[in-house]
């Protein structure tokens, strides 16, 4: 198959990659997905589509990726293990490749109790690391779990996530190593507000030579308000929002907080560009995709390389 | 042990409503341990049912009996001589006990007074916690005897997830993150090497089975 | 109307440390009221079991008291604390069948004022009746 992953090409060339997240709608309208795609298109290399994020029912990632692909974009198919068993997951992997999707991001997914269907059965037949391993095996050896041969392997650039801000800190790099061993080729991290902690993590990853084995894209989320910063700090699991960031947002009048949030995001990106071991950024502007062009431009990452 | 909790009284009353003579049968094993179906609990329930009947002017004869175990024929047999005197048996056994009794006396209506909940330990006086999901393929040796299937909300075999902060599970702040515990213990024992390799996917067929699972011991069969 | 005049059946569980001569001291009232008053001495009030309370109500008691030693003086350290929890538990059980919580009452005696079981019981009988005859016995 001749289609290639744009993200992979950018990273292989040594360029600082830019990806952004696109959240599908809570409805069946394809135009919402297409218009988000249009907003992001020339400002990113690839677009991630979330998979029923926070266990909330949304238009499925696979369909949204197909819609973006049809618009000429390079989607990253996010797939969680919470909702589907190994039969369905492997099947979706084949389907994604058949639709011309060339990037996959394997996650476990937020627990079902967080979403709008808390009575659902959480499947968790396999976990995200086992999924990475499975996709890698399908791609490189044409075999599904159990060893049966595929008539055509999926062609996918394989990614996973890591959270440098969750506990226990000292195990987070061992976990990254495990994901690399399982076959992860790129990593997108949880959004970064605590640069010191992130720097420490990258340092530990570099000590183990992991930055040479896997592409690391630092997560960026622009803050919309001081309240958002506080909410994330207190109520979102695994998030680290330092006090200085919160006070900085608070020190600015409400009307200007969005721009302050953008400023912080741009500064963070600049710090990441200067950090050895970071190969790109992943912008998660949840329900604020319109701001991505401004961030990419102000961070001097526009235009994107033509690959 | 297998743990259980007594059903709401309204539910129990509804089930025995058509009857006049009830035998309340307890179990001296697991449910006695978790204070839901032992001799004492039989006494409390029987007393409540008798008083309730008097208050509402209903005719109801309630007798009490407790078996050592409700899931073993030798003990269930103790009911043989008396069961015919009753219209219904209200069992305070776990689901296994209720069904075992019904296997021996299929013509008698056996109704459960408990909701069987989980396999667990008595953590402290008055506190029972789940610690096993009977997956049929025990992996405790790899995880410092902390079951990730039971005690990790997502059942991760290669945890922790990105949501574990300050030792609690992101789903319930009262639940310790099983993976933090696994890592801490293995680290303490100097066995973090057990987590290096990717733990392969579980064989869930051992837990799910093809319908009800069974154990068959040829050497123990008559 | 006080409980004695209302003709209520009283059951009194009490810690026998409160009155070492309780077996003698209670005879007068037992003779006077017969079945209407029942005394159950306990080696410690913590020995009370919800089952005892349920059975007392089932036998026709309108009001059941549990009398414990003053706070901090339990000979077995925690007896009166446990007694409190068990009364609370049993109150939940009787509410399920429509009986008022007030039918079970915990009395924590005060340290500076030791009384005999007879004086204690008379005091309880003199109290204003907060519940009527139990529906268990009048049905």
XYZ file of C-alpha atoms in Angstrom:
668
model
C 0.000 0.000 0.000
C 1.394 3.301 -1.069
C -0.021 5.562 1.584
C 2.493 6.687 4.172
C 2.329 8.253 7.575
C 3.108 11.955 7.331
C 3.954 11.998 11.036
C 6.539 9.281 10.567
C 8.103 11.078 7.624
C 8.428 14.342 9.519
C 9.981 12.621 12.515
C 12.318 10.456 10.425
C 13.621 13.610 8.759
C 14.512 15.018 12.139
C 11.980 17.852 11.975
C 10.194 18.969 15.120
C 6.753 17.398 14.658
C 3.415 18.954 15.496
C 0.271 16.964 16.130
C -3.033 18.122 17.562
C -6.079 16.501 19.009
C -9.525 16.585 17.505
C -12.492 15.587 19.588
C -15.383 14.019 17.663
C -18.900 15.322 18.329
C -21.536 13.808 20.563
C -23.589 13.208 17.474
C -23.642 11.734 14.013
C -22.793 14.858 11.986
C -19.676 14.294 9.870
C -19.377 18.005 9.050
C -18.199 18.773 12.597
C -15.239 16.475 12.118
C -14.475 17.827 8.669
C -14.543 21.451 9.820
C -12.224 20.729 12.756
C -9.935 19.034 10.288
C -9.973 22.125 8.081
C -9.096 24.399 11.012
C -6.090 22.288 11.914
C -4.928 21.077 8.524
C -1.990 23.223 7.511
C -0.831 23.814 11.066
C -0.121 20.224 12.057
C 1.495 17.156 10.581
C -1.121 14.765 11.871
C -4.408 14.909 13.750
C -5.251 12.631 16.681
C -8.855 11.563 17.016
C -9.840 10.612 20.545
C -11.715 7.383 21.295
C -14.737 8.032 23.523
C -12.552 10.138 25.751
C -13.441 10.167 29.443
C -15.798 7.269 28.654
C -18.264 9.659 27.053
C -20.073 8.378 23.957
C -18.937 10.226 20.833
C -18.709 9.575 17.129
C -16.186 6.756 16.936
C -12.540 7.429 16.336
C -12.319 5.057 13.383
C -15.103 6.785 11.475
C -13.780 10.246 12.290
C -10.305 9.212 11.118
C -11.808 7.943 7.865
C -13.551 11.297 7.370
C -10.296 13.185 7.943
C -8.410 10.849 5.641
C -10.931 11.594 2.913
C -10.092 15.305 3.377
C -6.449 14.552 2.647
C -5.275 14.692 6.244
C -3.061 12.253 8.183
C -5.066 11.006 11.160
C -3.786 9.266 14.290
C -6.331 6.623 15.247
C -6.625 6.602 19.041
C -7.833 3.272 20.332
C -8.659 2.366 23.944
C -8.892 -1.099 25.466
C -11.721 -0.165 27.770
C -14.567 -0.803 25.334
C -13.529 -3.646 23.070
C -12.106 -7.148 23.407
C -9.104 -8.471 21.467
C -11.276 -9.693 18.612
C -12.780 -6.271 18.018
C -9.490 -4.442 18.611
C -7.510 -6.477 16.095
C -10.363 -6.189 13.672
C -10.379 -2.382 14.033
C -6.626 -2.315 13.463
C -7.122 -4.052 10.125
C -10.007 -1.764 9.299
C -8.012 1.363 10.055
C -5.210 0.295 7.771
C -7.667 -0.638 5.019
C -9.128 2.882 5.228
C -5.675 4.337 4.640
C -5.101 5.404 8.235
C -1.396 5.157 8.987
C -0.983 6.097 12.645
C -2.364 4.405 15.737
C -2.166 5.464 19.365
C -2.821 2.688 21.912
C -4.286 3.606 25.283
C -6.105 1.873 28.117
C -8.750 4.569 28.422
C -10.406 6.328 31.337
C -12.492 4.098 33.574
C -16.137 3.814 32.536
C -17.334 5.287 35.833
C -16.142 8.722 34.701
C -18.353 8.967 31.676
C -21.989 9.125 30.765
C -22.478 5.347 30.757
C -21.210 4.379 34.213
C -23.180 1.118 34.190
C -21.299 -0.146 31.173
C -19.068 -3.171 31.483
C -15.450 -2.092 31.235
C -13.879 -4.660 28.949
C -10.120 -4.296 29.565
C -9.529 -7.645 27.881
C -5.974 -6.470 27.185
C -4.100 -3.382 28.323
C -2.440 -0.652 26.247
C 0.997 -2.235 26.344
C -0.348 -5.598 25.221
C -2.165 -3.751 22.419
C 1.047 -2.063 21.262
C 2.695 -5.456 21.217
C -0.186 -6.937 19.258
C -0.251 -4.198 16.597
C 3.482 -4.475 16.192
C 3.239 -8.201 15.755
C 0.380 -7.852 13.255
C 2.378 -5.361 11.245
C 5.815 -6.939 11.346
C 5.002 -10.640 11.312
C 1.501 -10.636 9.772
C 0.198 -12.559 12.761
C -2.671 -11.886 15.104
C -2.641 -12.920 18.741
C -2.378 -16.688 18.863
C -0.251 -16.851 15.709
C -2.718 -17.126 12.868
C -1.498 -15.434 9.673
C -3.093 -12.375 8.109
C -3.629 -12.111 4.369
C -2.353 -8.516 4.506
C -0.666 -6.916 7.490
C -1.791 -3.512 8.721
C 0.509 -0.626 7.867
C 0.667 1.591 10.900
C 3.049 3.860 12.756
C 2.593 2.775 16.346
C 2.278 5.104 19.295
C 1.539 4.996 23.005
C 1.115 7.564 25.743
C 3.066 8.169 28.869
C 2.411 10.390 31.825
C 5.585 11.755 33.406
C 3.437 13.374 36.099
C 1.755 10.340 37.557
C 3.095 8.407 40.505
C 5.315 6.638 41.248
C 7.717 8.963 39.454
C 10.670 6.643 39.529
C 8.763 3.920 37.756
C 7.534 6.131 34.912
C 10.690 5.720 32.875
C 10.708 1.949 33.416
C 7.168 2.011 32.042
C 8.331 3.995 29.033
C 11.049 1.397 28.458
C 8.430 -1.325 28.614
C 6.340 0.419 25.967
C 9.379 0.735 23.742
C 10.120 -2.958 24.237
C 6.542 -3.740 23.321
C 7.054 -1.907 20.051
C 5.991 1.706 20.509
C 7.579 3.986 17.903
C 6.306 7.308 19.153
C 5.035 8.574 22.492
C 2.690 11.445 23.200
C 2.850 12.631 26.774
C 0.240 14.045 29.140
C 0.114 17.828 28.983
C 3.097 19.614 30.441
C 2.859 22.496 32.893
C 5.633 21.425 35.208
C 8.673 21.812 32.993
C 11.117 20.905 35.752
C 9.522 17.580 36.377
C 9.260 16.923 32.665
C 12.920 17.777 32.195
C 13.828 15.311 34.939
C 11.816 12.620 33.241
C 13.396 13.265 29.848
C 16.785 13.173 31.554
C 16.054 9.755 33.010
C 14.735 8.559 29.653
C 17.888 9.756 27.947
C 20.020 7.983 30.553
C 18.450 4.760 29.362
C 18.957 5.679 25.730
C 15.215 5.742 25.177
C 15.232 9.011 23.203
C 17.093 7.165 20.481
C 14.596 4.333 20.396
C 11.334 6.207 20.398
C 10.095 9.630 19.276
C 8.793 11.674 22.181
C 6.188 14.373 21.629
C 5.464 16.616 24.591
C 1.826 17.299 25.380
C 0.598 20.901 25.359
C -2.800 22.139 26.556
C -3.526 25.870 26.385
C -5.332 27.092 29.500
C -8.534 29.014 28.909
C -8.841 30.445 32.389
C -7.467 30.425 35.892
C -10.463 28.312 36.886
C -9.530 25.709 34.292
C -6.008 25.620 35.700
C -7.335 25.101 39.223
C -9.812 22.483 38.109
C -7.150 20.504 36.300
C -4.808 20.732 39.255
C -7.405 19.482 41.717
C -9.732 17.192 39.850
C -8.009 15.601 36.920
C -6.134 12.452 37.797
C -2.456 12.409 36.903
C -2.236 16.134 36.190
C 0.506 18.395 37.554
C -0.258 22.105 37.370
C 2.254 24.038 39.487
C 1.099 26.845 41.730
C 3.111 29.408 39.698
C 1.062 28.649 36.620
C -2.196 29.023 38.515
C -1.112 32.320 40.072
C 0.126 33.564 36.743
C -3.299 32.904 35.240
C -5.015 34.507 38.227
C -2.830 37.608 38.016
C -4.361 38.481 34.683
C -7.927 39.909 34.275
C -10.503 37.351 33.133
C -10.762 38.795 29.616
C -7.062 38.312 29.024
C -6.676 34.871 30.559
C -7.072 33.021 27.276
C -4.204 34.877 25.718
C -2.118 34.301 28.834
C -2.876 30.605 28.470
C -1.693 30.767 24.872
C 1.442 32.592 25.982
C 2.226 29.884 28.530
C 1.674 27.212 25.898
C 4.015 28.935 23.444
C 6.701 29.357 26.113
C 6.383 25.694 27.009
C 6.762 24.722 23.358
C 9.867 26.865 23.063
C 11.331 25.197 26.146
C 10.597 21.802 24.642
C 12.246 22.724 21.355
C 15.390 23.547 23.305
C 15.240 20.273 25.222
C 17.343 17.435 23.958
C 15.337 14.250 23.621
C 12.028 15.866 22.645
C 11.039 15.299 19.023
C 7.848 17.257 18.759
C 4.672 18.440 20.442
C 1.110 17.211 20.702
C -1.437 19.989 21.225
C -4.586 19.022 23.096
C -6.824 22.087 22.862
C -9.981 20.380 24.050
C -13.023 22.007 22.419
C -10.736 24.882 21.464
C -9.195 23.555 18.276
C -9.476 27.053 16.726
C -6.599 28.245 18.887
C -4.093 25.754 17.482
C -3.172 27.846 14.410
C -2.244 30.794 16.631
C -0.140 28.642 18.943
C 1.708 26.972 16.077
C 2.406 30.331 14.422
C 3.592 32.060 17.588
C 5.839 29.119 18.359
C 7.436 29.598 14.929
C 6.395 26.187 13.769
C 4.450 27.384 10.757
C 4.573 26.469 7.923
C 4.787 22.729 8.414
C 7.329 20.826 6.312
C 6.020 19.463 3.033
C 6.668 15.738 3.034
C -14.231 -15.881 52.283
C -17.261 -15.286 50.175
C -18.923 -12.128 51.403
C -22.549 -11.158 51.286
C -24.900 -8.534 52.629
C -28.480 -8.900 53.768
C -31.082 -7.779 51.268
C -33.390 -4.939 52.226
C -36.196 -6.236 54.392
C -38.866 -5.107 51.926
C -37.365 -7.347 49.272
C -37.228 -10.320 51.615
C -40.794 -9.801 52.784
C -42.014 -9.631 49.212
C -40.435 -12.967 48.385
C -41.970 -14.789 51.362
C -45.297 -12.953 51.186
C -47.275 -15.927 49.835
C -46.171 -18.183 52.659
C -47.157 -18.902 56.250
C -44.345 -21.077 57.594
C -40.786 -19.994 57.044
C -37.595 -21.742 58.000
C -34.694 -19.281 58.177
C -31.480 -21.161 57.549
C -28.064 -19.712 58.221
C -24.558 -20.835 57.424
C -21.737 -21.014 59.913
C -19.021 -20.472 57.374
C -18.153 -17.457 55.202
C -21.334 -15.492 55.815
C -21.009 -15.936 59.559
C -17.505 -14.524 59.267
C -18.732 -11.427 57.500
C -21.660 -11.081 59.900
C -24.426 -11.420 57.339
C -25.712 -14.999 57.526
C -24.548 -16.714 60.660
C -26.585 -17.897 63.603
C -26.826 -14.398 65.065
C -27.978 -12.873 61.832
C -30.555 -15.639 61.469
C -31.838 -14.686 64.901
C -32.030 -11.010 64.047
C -33.871 -11.584 60.791
C -36.274 -14.113 62.267
C -37.071 -11.814 65.150
C -37.703 -8.904 62.788
C -39.981 -11.025 60.582
C -41.977 -12.296 63.537
C -42.458 -8.813 64.969
C -43.334 -7.433 61.564
C -45.960 -10.138 61.100
C -47.496 -9.345 64.469
C -47.571 -5.636 63.714
C -49.311 -6.144 60.387
C -51.612 -8.786 61.752
C -50.303 -11.470 59.452
C -49.974 -15.087 60.322
C -46.375 -16.131 60.023
C -44.464 -18.880 61.739
C -40.729 -18.335 61.629
C -38.238 -20.911 62.797
C -34.450 -20.783 62.830
C -31.678 -23.184 61.992
C -27.994 -22.814 61.128
C -25.925 -25.309 59.207
C -22.143 -25.496 59.446
C -21.977 -24.997 55.713
C -24.790 -24.646 53.241
C -22.833 -25.810 50.228
C -22.081 -29.357 51.340
C -24.591 -32.189 51.159
C -23.687 -33.734 54.506
C -24.766 -30.550 56.254
C -27.728 -29.789 53.998
C -29.023 -33.249 54.867
C -29.732 -31.994 58.389
C -32.740 -30.248 56.881
C -34.274 -33.439 55.549
C -36.311 -34.326 58.619
C -37.727 -30.859 59.147
C -38.083 -29.219 55.777
C -41.527 -30.614 55.022
C -42.998 -28.629 57.890
C -42.341 -25.384 56.037
C -43.731 -23.591 52.995
C -40.537 -21.783 52.181
C -36.912 -21.741 53.201
C -35.291 -18.344 53.578
C -31.617 -19.012 53.144
C -28.890 -16.822 54.559
C -26.263 -18.729 52.656
C -24.248 -17.270 49.829
C -25.473 -17.961 46.293
C -23.644 -21.263 46.345
C -25.409 -22.350 49.510
C -28.869 -21.304 48.351
C -28.474 -23.285 45.158
C -26.947 -26.320 46.820
C -29.894 -26.564 49.176
C -32.257 -26.241 46.221
C -30.448 -29.071 44.454
C -31.187 -31.331 47.400
C -34.788 -30.113 47.831
C -35.920 -29.026 44.354
C -39.584 -29.111 45.324
C -39.176 -26.583 48.098
C -39.023 -22.885 47.335
C -35.630 -21.709 48.584
C -35.254 -17.930 48.545
C -32.096 -15.898 49.226
C -31.969 -13.343 52.007
C -28.507 -12.181 51.024
C -26.836 -10.564 48.051
C -23.589 -12.418 47.529
C -20.905 -9.893 46.748
C -17.275 -10.934 46.489
C -14.329 -13.057 47.590
C -12.359 -11.158 50.172
C -10.637 -10.870 53.492
C -11.563 -9.441 56.854
C -9.285 -6.451 56.724
C -10.290 -5.066 60.108
C -13.169 -5.664 62.486
C -16.223 -4.669 60.484
C -14.375 -4.176 57.210
C -14.272 -6.705 54.415
C -12.503 -6.022 51.133
C -12.494 -7.828 47.833
C -9.191 -9.335 46.835
C -9.873 -12.148 44.375
C -11.926 -12.459 41.219
C -11.487 -16.203 40.747
C -9.852 -15.803 37.356
C -8.722 -19.408 37.386
C -5.143 -18.477 36.501
C -3.528 -17.040 39.582
C -0.716 -14.626 38.810
C -0.056 -13.398 42.329
C 3.530 -14.608 42.202
C 4.380 -11.979 39.593
C 2.728 -9.123 41.410
C 3.930 -9.350 44.987
C 0.650 -10.989 46.005
C -1.436 -7.966 45.022
C -3.975 -9.052 42.443
C -4.012 -6.522 39.601
C -7.171 -8.023 38.129
C -9.112 -7.483 41.328
C -7.478 -4.484 42.884
C -6.714 -2.400 39.798
C -9.945 -0.872 38.521
C -8.831 -1.462 34.944
C -7.352 -4.887 35.585
C -4.020 -3.868 34.073
C -1.306 -6.474 33.923
C 1.227 -3.854 32.888
C 0.232 -0.947 35.059
C 0.031 1.626 36.466
C -2.175 3.791 34.287
C -1.604 7.487 33.817
C -4.143 8.430 36.439
C -2.479 7.130 39.549
C -1.432 9.974 41.763
C -0.488 9.963 45.426
C -1.147 6.264 45.852
C -4.855 6.326 45.101
C -6.814 4.933 42.239
C -8.230 7.685 40.025
C -11.624 6.020 40.149
C -12.061 6.043 43.911
C -9.833 8.042 46.237
C -10.480 5.525 49.018
C -8.984 2.739 46.947
C -5.204 2.438 46.980
C -3.609 2.133 43.548
C -2.813 -1.562 43.314
C 0.046 -0.891 40.952
C 1.765 1.520 43.261
C 1.567 -1.167 45.906
C 2.892 -3.830 43.547
C 5.820 -1.662 42.524
C 6.624 -0.617 46.090
C 6.586 -4.203 47.320
C 8.604 -5.636 44.458
C 11.080 -2.801 44.844
C 11.371 -3.580 48.532
C 12.046 -7.239 47.806
C 14.513 -6.341 45.087
C 12.347 -8.008 42.460
C 11.359 -5.197 40.098
C 12.819 -7.410 37.397
C 9.503 -9.252 37.428
C 7.949 -6.205 35.759
C 10.513 -5.749 33.010
C 8.946 -8.010 30.443
C 5.555 -7.244 29.018
C 3.066 -9.448 30.810
C 1.042 -11.190 28.095
C -2.727 -10.900 27.794
C -4.729 -12.988 30.231
C -6.598 -16.107 29.224
C -10.086 -14.992 30.215
C -11.593 -18.260 29.121
C -10.370 -19.626 32.446
C -12.601 -17.181 34.237
C -15.529 -16.960 31.901
C -15.692 -20.640 31.049
C -18.353 -22.092 28.837
C -21.141 -21.490 31.274
C -20.533 -22.601 34.874
C -17.046 -23.886 35.495
C -16.305 -27.109 37.307
C -13.557 -29.074 38.960
C -13.485 -32.803 38.467
C -11.277 -35.062 40.543
C -11.274 -38.616 39.343
C -9.511 -39.835 42.452
C -12.247 -38.416 44.657
C -15.216 -39.692 42.725
C -17.092 -42.765 43.900
C -47.990 10.530 81.492
C -45.139 8.727 83.163
C -44.178 5.267 81.983
C -45.352 3.532 85.143
C -48.813 4.975 84.967
C -48.982 4.318 81.244
C -48.593 0.656 82.050
C -45.643 0.180 79.745
C -43.500 -2.938 79.803
C -39.914 -2.024 80.539
C -36.863 -4.168 79.972
C -33.652 -2.952 81.539
C -30.263 -4.321 80.517
C -27.606 -2.945 82.766
C -23.995 -3.276 83.662
C -23.774 -5.091 86.961
C -20.777 -2.977 88.012
C -23.288 -0.180 88.603
C -24.857 -1.950 91.587
C -23.047 -4.875 93.149
C -26.152 -5.743 95.166
C -28.489 -5.562 92.182
C -29.963 -9.023 92.705
C -31.342 -7.968 96.070
C -32.132 -4.374 95.180
C -34.363 -5.211 92.274
C -36.704 -7.598 94.069
C -39.084 -4.997 95.357
C -39.899 -3.672 91.899
C -40.090 -7.152 90.444
C -42.647 -8.058 93.063
C -44.611 -4.882 92.503
C -44.719 -4.878 88.704
C -44.293 -8.532 87.822
C -44.032 -9.128 84.077
C -44.098 -5.412 83.407
C -40.492 -5.010 84.404
C -37.547 -7.215 83.511
C -33.982 -6.849 84.619
C -31.009 -8.323 82.764
C -27.647 -7.783 84.445
C -24.610 -7.959 82.178
C -20.986 -8.407 83.155
C -20.342 -5.374 80.999
C -22.756 -3.337 78.924
C -20.500 -4.078 75.948
C -21.739 -7.634 76.175
C -25.093 -6.529 74.780
C -25.915 -8.057 71.455
C -28.487 -6.698 69.009
C -30.172 -10.083 69.314
C -30.917 -9.509 73.016
C -32.571 -6.223 72.182
C -34.628 -7.734 69.363
C -35.777 -10.605 71.538
C -36.743 -8.214 74.319
C -38.967 -6.312 71.906
C -40.316 -9.533 70.513
C -41.274 -10.675 74.009
C -43.451 -7.627 74.378
C -41.244 -4.886 75.804
C -42.485 -1.402 74.962
C -39.245 0.249 75.949
C -35.815 -1.280 76.323
C -33.056 0.458 78.235
C -29.377 -0.264 78.244
C -27.682 1.291 81.237
C -23.930 1.713 81.069
C -21.166 2.895 83.331
C -20.040 6.532 83.167
C -17.815 7.562 80.267
C -14.222 6.487 80.757
C -14.941 4.204 83.683
C -15.729 0.985 81.865
C -13.908 -1.740 83.681
C -13.224 -3.403 80.362
C -12.284 -0.093 78.773
C -14.580 0.114 75.800
C -17.729 -1.644 76.745
C -19.938 1.391 76.783
C -18.609 2.572 73.414
C -19.494 -0.700 71.800
C -22.865 -0.702 73.493
C -23.617 2.612 71.817
C -22.829 1.247 68.392
C -24.941 -1.822 68.877
C -27.935 0.159 70.007
C -27.570 2.309 66.884
C -27.372 -0.781 64.698
C -30.451 -2.314 66.273
C -32.353 0.947 65.907
C -31.838 0.660 62.140
C -33.207 -2.871 62.206
C -36.369 -1.974 64.101
C -37.024 1.051 61.927
C -37.215 -1.378 59.009
C -40.296 -2.950 60.585
C -41.843 0.336 61.585
C -40.877 0.434 65.252
C -39.679 3.758 66.633
C -35.972 4.152 67.382
C -36.911 5.609 70.738
C -37.994 2.199 71.956
C -34.330 1.473 72.485
C -32.500 3.878 74.710
C -28.984 4.094 75.991
C -28.484 5.553 79.472
C -24.973 6.605 80.386
C -24.884 7.039 84.143
C -23.061 10.023 85.593
C -19.921 9.502 87.615
C -20.651 11.601 90.665
C -23.986 10.019 91.465
C -24.047 6.285 92.094
C -27.543 4.868 92.468
C -28.921 1.411 93.153
C -30.694 -0.470 90.413
C -33.922 0.150 92.262
C -33.408 3.914 92.306
C -32.368 3.826 88.666
C -35.409 1.828 87.613
C -37.808 3.987 89.567
C -36.304 7.004 87.895
C -36.943 5.465 84.488
C -40.488 4.530 85.383
C -41.127 8.100 86.410
C -40.049 9.453 83.042
C -42.565 10.800 80.577
C -43.619 8.050 78.159
C -42.302 8.915 74.697
C -43.748 5.825 73.054
C -46.974 3.927 73.478
C -47.545 0.227 73.897
C -45.635 -1.658 71.241
C -47.644 -2.736 68.177
C -45.930 -6.086 68.609
C -47.778 -6.801 71.783
C -51.138 -5.229 71.163
C -51.740 -6.925 67.774
